[in-house]
Amino acid sequence: RAYYQPTLDVLACAEASLALVMSIYGESQGNIEYRCISVKALKFFCVMLCEGRLVDKFSYLYQEFSLLKAKTMKFMTRKNLSVLLSSFCKLSNFLGEAQNFGMPLVDAAVSQCVGNENFDIEQNDNIGIPEETFMAWILREPQVIVWVATFYRLVSAQNIHHGMACTGCKNTNIKGLRYVLNSKIREKVL
């Protein structure tokens, strides 16, 4: 059998991706007409677009933005955490959600993650948080990145078939997030 397979213009997809990442993370260098992007920003962009589990994405981002200490232990400094959260904010800014998930929330989120300890960053640049602390904090969905988990859930659920019939229209082809009708309060709830 011959199945229809639409051709994918890889070059056009690559150019569109490059234009997108440059518009979000590209930085002008002085009077030069071209823009450049850091490797970490490009990795962040690719991780956010990939179809991995959210926990794996956060773990990978921790590894990329953390520092190696004593050959065996990695930790993330306040500065690196701020750079990571700023990457999330640049993406939300591009999506038009800067007011709710923008840069003003970064300092508060860093303080929340690291703790309210007042220490001199220059004097104690090697103070940071281990991966377990970072993962426990980020999985609590702080305000600056709560949209990431919500978006992940929506995308993950979009192709799920529930195998149930709608009580209203009797449609059995229900895909996506599942809602249950609560008969006592007559409202749809998750």
Short mmCIF file of N, CA and C in Angstrom, two decimals:
data_model
loop_
_atom_site.label_atom_id
_atom_site.label_comp_id
_atom_site.label_asym_id
_atom_site.label_seq_id
_atom_site.Cartn_x
_atom_site.Cartn_y
_atom_site.Cartn_z
N ARG A 1 0.83 -1.18 0.00
CA ARG A 1 0.00 0.00 0.00
C ARG A 1 0.88 1.24 0.00
N ALA A 2 0.40 2.23 -0.66
CA ALA A 2 1.09 3.50 -0.67
C ALA A 2 0.30 4.48 0.19
N TYR A 3 0.92 4.92 1.26
CA TYR A 3 0.29 5.89 2.15
C TYR A 3 0.79 7.28 1.80
N TYR A 4 -0.06 8.23 1.99
CA TYR A 4 0.32 9.61 1.74
C TYR A 4 1.23 10.08 2.87
N GLN A 5 2.39 10.52 2.52
CA GLN A 5 3.31 11.08 3.50
C GLN A 5 3.70 12.48 3.04
N PRO A 6 3.23 13.48 3.73
CA PRO A 6 3.60 14.84 3.32
C PRO A 6 5.10 15.04 3.48
N THR A 7 5.68 15.72 2.53
CA THR A 7 7.11 15.97 2.61
C THR A 7 7.37 17.09 3.60
N LEU A 8 8.42 16.94 4.32
CA LEU A 8 8.80 17.92 5.32
C LEU A 8 10.00 18.68 4.80
N ASP A 9 9.85 19.96 4.67
CA ASP A 9 10.94 20.80 4.21
C ASP A 9 11.84 21.10 5.41
N VAL A 10 12.87 20.29 5.57
CA VAL A 10 13.75 20.39 6.73
C VAL A 10 14.44 21.74 6.77
N LEU A 11 14.87 22.23 5.63
CA LEU A 11 15.55 23.52 5.58
C LEU A 11 14.62 24.65 6.04
N ALA A 12 13.38 24.62 5.59
CA ALA A 12 12.41 25.65 6.00
C ALA A 12 12.14 25.56 7.50
N CYS A 13 12.03 24.34 8.03
CA CYS A 13 11.81 24.16 9.47
C CYS A 13 13.00 24.66 10.27
N ALA A 14 14.21 24.36 9.80
CA ALA A 14 15.42 24.82 10.48
C ALA A 14 15.51 26.35 10.46
N GLU A 15 15.19 26.95 9.33
CA GLU A 15 15.24 28.41 9.24
C GLU A 15 14.17 29.06 10.12
N ALA A 16 12.99 28.47 10.17
CA ALA A 16 11.93 29.01 11.03
C ALA A 16 12.31 28.88 12.51
N SER A 17 12.90 27.75 12.88
CA SER A 17 13.34 27.56 14.26
C SER A 17 14.44 28.54 14.62
N LEU A 18 15.38 28.74 13.71
CA LEU A 18 16.46 29.69 13.96
C LEU A 18 15.92 31.11 14.11
N ALA A 19 15.00 31.48 13.25
CA ALA A 19 14.40 32.82 13.35
C ALA A 19 13.66 32.99 14.67
N LEU A 20 12.97 31.95 15.10
CA LEU A 20 12.23 32.01 16.37
C LEU A 20 13.17 32.14 17.56
N VAL A 21 14.19 31.28 17.61
CA VAL A 21 15.10 31.33 18.75
C VAL A 21 15.89 32.64 18.77
N MET A 22 16.22 33.17 17.62
CA MET A 22 16.93 34.44 17.58
C MET A 22 16.03 35.60 18.01
N SER A 23 14.76 35.54 17.68
CA SER A 23 13.85 36.61 18.10
C SER A 23 13.59 36.57 19.61
N ILE A 24 13.69 35.40 20.21
CA ILE A 24 13.46 35.29 21.66
C ILE A 24 14.74 35.55 22.44
N TYR A 25 15.84 34.90 22.07
CA TYR A 25 17.07 34.92 22.86
C TYR A 25 18.24 35.65 22.21
N GLY A 26 18.08 36.09 20.97
CA GLY A 26 19.19 36.75 20.28
C GLY A 26 19.53 38.09 20.90
N GLU A 27 20.81 38.38 20.93
CA GLU A 27 21.28 39.65 21.49
C GLU A 27 22.17 40.33 20.47
N SER A 28 21.95 41.62 20.28
CA SER A 28 22.79 42.39 19.37
C SER A 28 24.13 42.67 20.03
N GLN A 29 25.17 42.64 19.24
CA GLN A 29 26.51 42.90 19.74
C GLN A 29 27.00 44.24 19.20
N GLY A 30 26.78 45.30 19.95
CA GLY A 30 27.23 46.63 19.55
C GLY A 30 26.55 47.11 18.29
N ASN A 31 27.34 47.62 17.35
CA ASN A 31 26.82 48.15 16.09
C ASN A 31 26.78 47.09 14.99
N ILE A 32 27.02 45.86 15.33
CA ILE A 32 27.03 44.78 14.35
C ILE A 32 25.59 44.46 13.97
N GLU A 33 25.37 44.17 12.70
CA GLU A 33 24.01 43.96 12.20
C GLU A 33 23.44 42.58 12.55
N TYR A 34 24.27 41.63 12.89
CA TYR A 34 23.75 40.31 13.19
C TYR A 34 23.57 40.13 14.69
N ARG A 35 22.79 39.16 15.04
CA ARG A 35 22.52 38.86 16.45
C ARG A 35 23.20 37.54 16.80
N CYS A 36 23.54 37.37 18.05
CA CYS A 36 24.14 36.11 18.48
C CYS A 36 23.32 35.54 19.64
N ILE A 37 23.55 34.29 19.91
CA ILE A 37 22.81 33.60 20.97
C ILE A 37 23.79 32.71 21.73
N SER A 38 23.59 32.61 23.03
CA SER A 38 24.47 31.75 23.82
C SER A 38 24.09 30.29 23.64
N VAL A 39 25.04 29.43 23.87
CA VAL A 39 24.80 27.99 23.74
C VAL A 39 23.76 27.54 24.77
N LYS A 40 23.84 28.09 25.98
CA LYS A 40 22.87 27.71 27.02
C LYS A 40 21.45 28.11 26.62
N ALA A 41 21.31 29.28 26.00
CA ALA A 41 19.98 29.71 25.57
C ALA A 41 19.45 28.79 24.47
N LEU A 42 20.32 28.38 23.56
CA LEU A 42 19.90 27.46 22.50
C LEU A 42 19.51 26.10 23.07
N LYS A 43 20.29 25.60 24.02
CA LYS A 43 19.95 24.33 24.68
C LYS A 43 18.63 24.45 25.42
N PHE A 44 18.43 25.57 26.13
CA PHE A 44 17.18 25.79 26.85
C PHE A 44 16.00 25.75 25.89
N PHE A 45 16.12 26.44 24.77
CA PHE A 45 15.06 26.50 23.77
C PHE A 45 14.73 25.10 23.25
N CYS A 46 15.76 24.32 22.92
CA CYS A 46 15.55 22.96 22.41
C CYS A 46 14.90 22.06 23.45
N VAL A 47 15.32 22.20 24.70
CA VAL A 47 14.73 21.39 25.78
C VAL A 47 13.26 21.73 25.95
N MET A 48 12.93 23.01 25.88
CA MET A 48 11.54 23.41 26.07
C MET A 48 10.65 22.93 24.92
N LEU A 49 11.23 22.76 23.73
CA LEU A 49 10.44 22.30 22.59
C LEU A 49 10.35 20.78 22.49
N CYS A 50 11.25 20.08 23.16
CA CYS A 50 11.27 18.62 23.01
C CYS A 50 10.08 17.98 23.71
N GLU A 51 9.87 16.73 23.41
CA GLU A 51 8.70 16.02 23.91
C GLU A 51 9.05 15.11 25.09
N GLY A 52 9.94 15.56 25.96
CA GLY A 52 10.34 14.77 27.12
C GLY A 52 9.43 15.01 28.30
N ARG A 53 9.65 14.21 29.33
CA ARG A 53 8.92 14.40 30.58
C ARG A 53 9.40 15.69 31.25
N LEU A 54 8.52 16.33 31.96
CA LEU A 54 8.84 17.60 32.59
C LEU A 54 9.96 17.45 33.63
N VAL A 55 9.93 16.37 34.40
CA VAL A 55 10.96 16.12 35.40
C VAL A 55 12.32 15.97 34.73
N ASP A 56 12.36 15.27 33.60
CA ASP A 56 13.62 15.10 32.88
C ASP A 56 14.12 16.42 32.32
N LYS A 57 13.21 17.25 31.84
CA LYS A 57 13.61 18.57 31.34
C LYS A 57 14.24 19.41 32.45
N PHE A 58 13.58 19.45 33.61
CA PHE A 58 14.10 20.24 34.72
C PHE A 58 15.43 19.69 35.21
N SER A 59 15.58 18.39 35.25
CA SER A 59 16.83 17.78 35.67
C SER A 59 17.96 18.13 34.69
N TYR A 60 17.67 18.07 33.40
CA TYR A 60 18.67 18.42 32.40
C TYR A 60 19.06 19.90 32.52
N LEU A 61 18.07 20.76 32.71
CA LEU A 61 18.37 22.18 32.84
C LEU A 61 19.22 22.45 34.08
N TYR A 62 18.96 21.71 35.16
CA TYR A 62 19.80 21.86 36.35
C TYR A 62 21.24 21.50 36.01
N GLN A 63 21.43 20.39 35.31
CA GLN A 63 22.78 19.96 34.95
C GLN A 63 23.48 20.99 34.07
N GLU A 64 22.75 21.62 33.17
CA GLU A 64 23.34 22.59 32.26
C GLU A 64 23.68 23.91 32.95
N PHE A 65 22.88 24.33 33.91
CA PHE A 65 23.08 25.62 34.54
C PHE A 65 23.81 25.55 35.88
N SER A 66 24.21 24.38 36.30
CA SER A 66 24.88 24.24 37.59
C SER A 66 26.39 24.17 37.39
N LEU A 67 27.10 24.27 38.49
CA LEU A 67 28.56 24.23 38.49
C LEU A 67 29.04 22.95 39.14
N LEU A 68 30.18 22.47 38.70
CA LEU A 68 30.79 21.28 39.28
C LEU A 68 31.66 21.70 40.46
N LYS A 69 31.49 21.02 41.58
CA LYS A 69 32.28 21.31 42.76
C LYS A 69 32.90 20.01 43.26
N ALA A 70 34.18 20.00 43.44
CA ALA A 70 34.90 18.85 44.00
C ALA A 70 34.73 17.58 43.17
N LYS A 71 34.65 17.72 41.86
CA LYS A 71 34.62 16.63 40.89
C LYS A 71 33.39 15.72 40.96
N THR A 72 32.63 15.80 42.01
CA THR A 72 31.51 14.87 42.14
C THR A 72 30.17 15.55 42.37
N MET A 73 30.19 16.72 42.95
CA MET A 73 28.93 17.35 43.34
C MET A 73 28.68 18.60 42.51
N LYS A 74 27.47 18.72 42.01
CA LYS A 74 27.07 19.92 41.29
C LYS A 74 26.17 20.74 42.19
N PHE A 75 26.22 22.05 42.00
CA PHE A 75 25.33 22.93 42.72
C PHE A 75 25.01 24.12 41.84
N MET A 76 23.89 24.75 42.09
CA MET A 76 23.46 25.90 41.31
C MET A 76 23.53 27.14 42.19
N THR A 77 24.26 28.13 41.73
CA THR A 77 24.38 29.38 42.47
C THR A 77 23.15 30.25 42.22
N ARG A 78 23.04 31.29 43.02
CA ARG A 78 21.94 32.24 42.83
C ARG A 78 21.99 32.86 41.44
N LYS A 79 23.21 33.19 41.01
CA LYS A 79 23.38 33.82 39.70
C LYS A 79 22.93 32.88 38.59
N ASN A 80 23.32 31.62 38.64
CA ASN A 80 22.94 30.65 37.60
C ASN A 80 21.44 30.38 37.63
N LEU A 81 20.86 30.32 38.82
CA LEU A 81 19.42 30.13 38.93
C LEU A 81 18.68 31.33 38.34
N SER A 82 19.21 32.51 38.56
CA SER A 82 18.61 33.72 37.99
C SER A 82 18.69 33.69 36.47
N VAL A 83 19.80 33.23 35.91
CA VAL A 83 19.94 33.12 34.46
C VAL A 83 18.95 32.11 33.90
N LEU A 84 18.79 30.98 34.58
CA LEU A 84 17.83 29.95 34.15
C LEU A 84 16.40 30.49 34.17
N LEU A 85 16.02 31.13 35.26
CA LEU A 85 14.67 31.66 35.36
C LEU A 85 14.44 32.81 34.37
N SER A 86 15.48 33.56 34.08
CA SER A 86 15.37 34.62 33.07
C SER A 86 15.10 34.02 31.69
N SER A 87 15.65 32.84 31.43
CA SER A 87 15.38 32.15 30.16
C SER A 87 13.90 31.79 30.05
N PHE A 88 13.31 31.32 31.15
CA PHE A 88 11.88 31.05 31.17
C PHE A 88 11.10 32.34 30.91
N CYS A 89 11.54 33.44 31.54
CA CYS A 89 10.84 34.72 31.40
C CYS A 89 10.91 35.26 29.99
N LYS A 90 12.05 35.09 29.32
CA LYS A 90 12.16 35.56 27.94
C LYS A 90 11.17 34.82 27.04
N LEU A 91 11.00 33.53 27.29
CA LEU A 91 10.04 32.75 26.52
C LEU A 91 8.61 33.20 26.82
N SER A 92 8.29 33.42 28.08
CA SER A 92 6.93 33.88 28.42
C SER A 92 6.70 35.30 27.91
N ASN A 93 7.74 36.12 27.88
CA ASN A 93 7.63 37.47 27.32
C ASN A 93 7.29 37.40 25.83
N PHE A 94 7.95 36.49 25.11
CA PHE A 94 7.67 36.31 23.69
C PHE A 94 6.23 35.87 23.46
N LEU A 95 5.71 35.06 24.38
CA LEU A 95 4.34 34.57 24.27
C LEU A 95 3.31 35.59 24.75
N GLY A 96 3.76 36.76 25.19
CA GLY A 96 2.84 37.81 25.61
C GLY A 96 2.38 37.69 27.04
N GLU A 97 3.09 36.95 27.86
CA GLU A 97 2.69 36.74 29.25
C GLU A 97 3.68 37.34 30.24
N ALA A 98 4.38 38.40 29.85
CA ALA A 98 5.39 39.00 30.71
C ALA A 98 4.80 39.58 31.99
N GLN A 99 3.58 40.05 31.91
CA GLN A 99 2.97 40.66 33.09
C GLN A 99 2.75 39.64 34.21
N ASN A 100 2.38 38.42 33.85
CA ASN A 100 2.11 37.40 34.85
C ASN A 100 3.32 36.53 35.19
N PHE A 101 4.25 36.38 34.24
CA PHE A 101 5.38 35.46 34.43
C PHE A 101 6.69 36.09 34.01
N GLY A 102 6.84 37.40 34.21
CA GLY A 102 7.99 38.11 33.68
C GLY A 102 9.15 38.27 34.64
N MET A 103 10.09 39.07 34.20
CA MET A 103 11.35 39.30 34.91
C MET A 103 11.21 39.80 36.35
N PRO A 104 10.20 40.61 36.68
CA PRO A 104 10.11 41.06 38.07
C PRO A 104 9.94 39.93 39.08
N LEU A 105 9.53 38.76 38.64
CA LEU A 105 9.34 37.63 39.55
C LEU A 105 10.62 36.83 39.81
N VAL A 106 11.66 37.08 39.03
CA VAL A 106 12.88 36.26 39.11
C VAL A 106 13.56 36.39 40.46
N ASP A 107 13.77 37.60 40.95
CA ASP A 107 14.47 37.78 42.23
C ASP A 107 13.73 37.11 43.38
N ALA A 108 12.42 37.24 43.39
CA ALA A 108 11.62 36.62 44.45
C ALA A 108 11.70 35.09 44.36
N ALA A 109 11.68 34.57 43.13
CA ALA A 109 11.76 33.12 42.95
C ALA A 109 13.12 32.59 43.37
N VAL A 110 14.19 33.32 43.05
CA VAL A 110 15.54 32.90 43.47
C VAL A 110 15.62 32.88 44.99
N SER A 111 15.12 33.92 45.63
CA SER A 111 15.14 33.98 47.10
C SER A 111 14.31 32.85 47.70
N GLN A 112 13.20 32.53 47.08
CA GLN A 112 12.35 31.44 47.57
C GLN A 112 13.06 30.11 47.46
N CYS A 113 13.77 29.89 46.37
CA CYS A 113 14.45 28.61 46.16
C CYS A 113 15.66 28.46 47.07
N VAL A 114 16.51 29.47 47.09
CA VAL A 114 17.74 29.40 47.85
C VAL A 114 17.48 29.60 49.33
N GLY A 115 16.45 30.31 49.66
CA GLY A 115 16.14 30.62 51.04
C GLY A 115 16.33 32.10 51.26
N ASN A 116 15.91 32.58 52.35
CA ASN A 116 16.00 34.01 52.63
C ASN A 116 17.30 34.38 53.32
N GLU A 117 18.33 33.58 53.14
CA GLU A 117 19.61 33.87 53.76
C GLU A 117 20.23 35.07 53.07
N ASN A 118 20.74 35.98 53.86
CA ASN A 118 21.42 37.14 53.31
C ASN A 118 22.92 36.86 53.33
N PHE A 119 23.46 36.57 52.17
CA PHE A 119 24.90 36.40 52.10
C PHE A 119 25.44 37.17 50.91
N ASP A 120 26.66 37.56 51.03
CA ASP A 120 27.31 38.33 49.98
C ASP A 120 27.63 37.40 48.82
N ILE A 121 27.08 37.70 47.65
CA ILE A 121 27.23 36.82 46.49
C ILE A 121 28.69 36.76 46.04
N GLU A 122 29.39 37.89 46.05
CA GLU A 122 30.78 37.86 45.61
C GLU A 122 31.65 37.08 46.58
N GLN A 123 31.38 37.23 47.86
CA GLN A 123 32.19 36.56 48.86
C GLN A 123 31.90 35.06 48.90
N ASN A 124 30.68 34.68 48.66
CA ASN A 124 30.28 33.28 48.75
C ASN A 124 29.72 32.79 47.42
N ASP A 125 30.46 32.96 46.35
CA ASP A 125 29.97 32.56 45.04
C ASP A 125 29.83 31.04 44.92
N ASN A 126 30.50 30.32 45.83
CA ASN A 126 30.41 28.86 45.76
C ASN A 126 29.25 28.31 46.57
N ILE A 127 28.42 29.18 47.12
CA ILE A 127 27.23 28.72 47.83
C ILE A 127 26.14 28.48 46.80
N GLY A 128 25.52 27.34 46.88
CA GLY A 128 24.45 27.03 45.94
C GLY A 128 23.56 25.95 46.47
N ILE A 129 22.68 25.48 45.62
CA ILE A 129 21.74 24.46 46.03
C ILE A 129 22.01 23.17 45.26
N PRO A 130 21.85 22.03 45.91
CA PRO A 130 22.01 20.75 45.22
C PRO A 130 20.78 20.45 44.36
N GLU A 131 20.89 19.44 43.52
CA GLU A 131 19.81 19.11 42.59
C GLU A 131 18.53 18.72 43.32
N GLU A 132 18.64 18.02 44.43
CA GLU A 132 17.44 17.59 45.16
C GLU A 132 16.62 18.79 45.63
N THR A 133 17.31 19.80 46.15
CA THR A 133 16.63 21.00 46.61
C THR A 133 15.98 21.74 45.44
N PHE A 134 16.73 21.84 44.34
CA PHE A 134 16.21 22.50 43.15
C PHE A 134 14.97 21.79 42.62
N MET A 135 15.04 20.46 42.51
CA MET A 135 13.92 19.70 41.96
C MET A 135 12.69 19.78 42.87
N ALA A 136 12.90 19.72 44.17
CA ALA A 136 11.78 19.83 45.11
C ALA A 136 11.11 21.19 44.97
N TRP A 137 11.92 22.24 44.80
CA TRP A 137 11.37 23.58 44.66
C TRP A 137 10.66 23.78 43.33
N ILE A 138 11.29 23.37 42.25
CA ILE A 138 10.73 23.65 40.92
C ILE A 138 9.47 22.81 40.66
N LEU A 139 9.37 21.64 41.27
CA LEU A 139 8.17 20.81 41.09
C LEU A 139 6.99 21.32 41.91
N ARG A 140 7.24 22.28 42.80
CA ARG A 140 6.14 22.96 43.51
C ARG A 140 5.54 24.06 42.64
N GLU A 141 6.07 24.22 41.44
CA GLU A 141 5.57 25.16 40.43
C GLU A 141 5.52 26.60 40.94
N PRO A 142 6.68 27.22 41.12
CA PRO A 142 6.68 28.63 41.50
C PRO A 142 6.04 29.50 40.42
N GLN A 143 5.56 30.66 40.81
CA GLN A 143 4.79 31.53 39.91
C GLN A 143 5.51 31.83 38.60
N VAL A 144 6.79 32.02 38.64
CA VAL A 144 7.54 32.41 37.45
C VAL A 144 7.51 31.33 36.36
N ILE A 145 7.30 30.07 36.74
CA ILE A 145 7.28 28.99 35.74
C ILE A 145 6.03 28.12 35.81
N VAL A 146 5.01 28.55 36.49
CA VAL A 146 3.80 27.73 36.61
C VAL A 146 3.19 27.46 35.24
N TRP A 147 3.38 28.34 34.30
CA TRP A 147 2.84 28.16 32.95
C TRP A 147 3.47 26.97 32.24
N VAL A 148 4.71 26.64 32.59
CA VAL A 148 5.40 25.52 31.93
C VAL A 148 4.69 24.20 32.26
N ALA A 149 4.40 23.99 33.53
CA ALA A 149 3.72 22.75 33.94
C ALA A 149 2.31 22.69 33.37
N THR A 150 1.62 23.81 33.36
CA THR A 150 0.27 23.85 32.80
C THR A 150 0.29 23.53 31.31
N PHE A 151 1.20 24.14 30.58
CA PHE A 151 1.33 23.88 29.15
C PHE A 151 1.70 22.42 28.90
N TYR A 152 2.60 21.88 29.71
CA TYR A 152 3.00 20.48 29.57
C TYR A 152 1.80 19.55 29.75
N ARG A 153 0.97 19.82 30.74
CA ARG A 153 -0.21 18.98 30.97
C ARG A 153 -1.19 19.06 29.81
N LEU A 154 -1.38 20.25 29.27
CA LEU A 154 -2.30 20.40 28.14
C LEU A 154 -1.80 19.65 26.92
N VAL A 155 -0.52 19.78 26.62
CA VAL A 155 0.05 19.10 25.46
C VAL A 155 0.04 17.59 25.67
N SER A 156 0.36 17.14 26.88
CA SER A 156 0.38 15.70 27.16
C SER A 156 -0.99 15.07 27.05
N ALA A 157 -2.03 15.82 27.38
CA ALA A 157 -3.38 15.27 27.40
C ALA A 157 -4.13 15.42 26.08
N GLN A 158 -3.57 16.13 25.13
CA GLN A 158 -4.34 16.43 23.92
C GLN A 158 -4.68 15.22 23.07
N ASN A 159 -3.92 14.15 23.13
CA ASN A 159 -4.21 12.98 22.31
C ASN A 159 -4.73 11.79 23.11
N ILE A 160 -5.03 11.98 24.36
CA ILE A 160 -5.54 10.89 25.20
C ILE A 160 -7.02 10.67 24.91
N HIS A 161 -7.38 9.43 24.59
CA HIS A 161 -8.78 9.05 24.41
C HIS A 161 -9.25 8.40 25.70
N HIS A 162 -10.37 8.86 26.21
CA HIS A 162 -10.84 8.38 27.51
C HIS A 162 -11.75 7.17 27.44
N GLY A 163 -12.30 6.88 26.29
CA GLY A 163 -13.16 5.70 26.17
C GLY A 163 -14.47 5.82 26.93
N MET A 164 -14.91 7.01 27.16
CA MET A 164 -16.16 7.24 27.87
C MET A 164 -17.06 8.10 27.00
N ALA A 165 -18.32 8.08 27.28
CA ALA A 165 -19.29 8.89 26.52
C ALA A 165 -19.66 10.13 27.32
N CYS A 166 -19.84 11.22 26.61
CA CYS A 166 -20.28 12.46 27.23
C CYS A 166 -21.73 12.27 27.69
N THR A 167 -22.03 12.71 28.90
CA THR A 167 -23.39 12.56 29.41
C THR A 167 -24.37 13.49 28.71
N GLY A 168 -23.86 14.56 28.10
CA GLY A 168 -24.74 15.52 27.43
C GLY A 168 -25.03 15.14 25.99
N CYS A 169 -23.99 14.97 25.18
CA CYS A 169 -24.18 14.74 23.75
C CYS A 169 -23.94 13.29 23.33
N LYS A 170 -23.51 12.44 24.25
CA LYS A 170 -23.25 11.01 24.02
C LYS A 170 -22.08 10.76 23.07
N ASN A 171 -21.25 11.75 22.84
CA ASN A 171 -20.08 11.60 22.00
C ASN A 171 -19.07 10.71 22.71
N THR A 172 -18.52 9.74 22.00
CA THR A 172 -17.53 8.83 22.62
C THR A 172 -16.11 9.16 22.20
N ASN A 173 -15.94 10.11 21.33
CA ASN A 173 -14.61 10.48 20.87
C ASN A 173 -14.08 11.66 21.69
N ILE A 174 -13.88 11.44 22.98
CA ILE A 174 -13.43 12.50 23.88
C ILE A 174 -11.91 12.42 23.98
N LYS A 175 -11.27 13.51 23.62
CA LYS A 175 -9.81 13.60 23.71
C LYS A 175 -9.44 14.81 24.55
N GLY A 176 -8.26 14.74 25.17
CA GLY A 176 -7.75 15.87 25.93
C GLY A 176 -8.04 15.75 27.41
N LEU A 177 -8.04 16.90 28.08
CA LEU A 177 -8.32 16.91 29.51
C LEU A 177 -9.71 16.37 29.78
N ARG A 178 -9.85 15.62 30.85
CA ARG A 178 -11.12 15.00 31.17
C ARG A 178 -11.82 15.78 32.27
N TYR A 179 -13.06 16.09 32.04
CA TYR A 179 -13.89 16.78 33.01
C TYR A 179 -14.98 15.84 33.48
N VAL A 180 -15.33 15.94 34.75
CA VAL A 180 -16.37 15.11 35.33
C VAL A 180 -17.48 16.03 35.81
N LEU A 181 -18.71 15.68 35.52
CA LEU A 181 -19.85 16.47 35.96
C LEU A 181 -20.22 16.06 37.37
N ASN A 182 -20.14 16.99 38.30
CA ASN A 182 -20.48 16.74 39.68
C ASN A 182 -21.98 16.99 39.83
N SER A 183 -22.73 15.93 40.13
CA SER A 183 -24.19 16.04 40.15
C SER A 183 -24.72 16.88 41.31
N LYS A 184 -23.95 17.00 42.38
CA LYS A 184 -24.42 17.78 43.53
C LYS A 184 -24.38 19.27 43.25
N ILE A 185 -23.27 19.75 42.68
CA ILE A 185 -23.17 21.20 42.47
C ILE A 185 -23.36 21.57 41.00
N ARG A 186 -23.53 20.60 40.13
CA ARG A 186 -23.82 20.80 38.71
C ARG A 186 -22.78 21.68 38.03
N GLU A 187 -21.50 21.45 38.36
CA GLU A 187 -20.41 22.17 37.70
C GLU A 187 -19.41 21.16 37.19
N LYS A 188 -18.72 21.58 36.16
CA LYS A 188 -17.66 20.73 35.64
C LYS A 188 -16.41 20.97 36.47
N VAL A 189 -15.81 19.88 36.92
CA VAL A 189 -14.57 19.96 37.71
C VAL A 189 -13.56 19.00 37.10
N LEU A 190 -12.29 19.28 37.35
CA LEU A 190 -11.24 18.39 36.86
C LEU A 190 -11.25 17.07 37.60
#
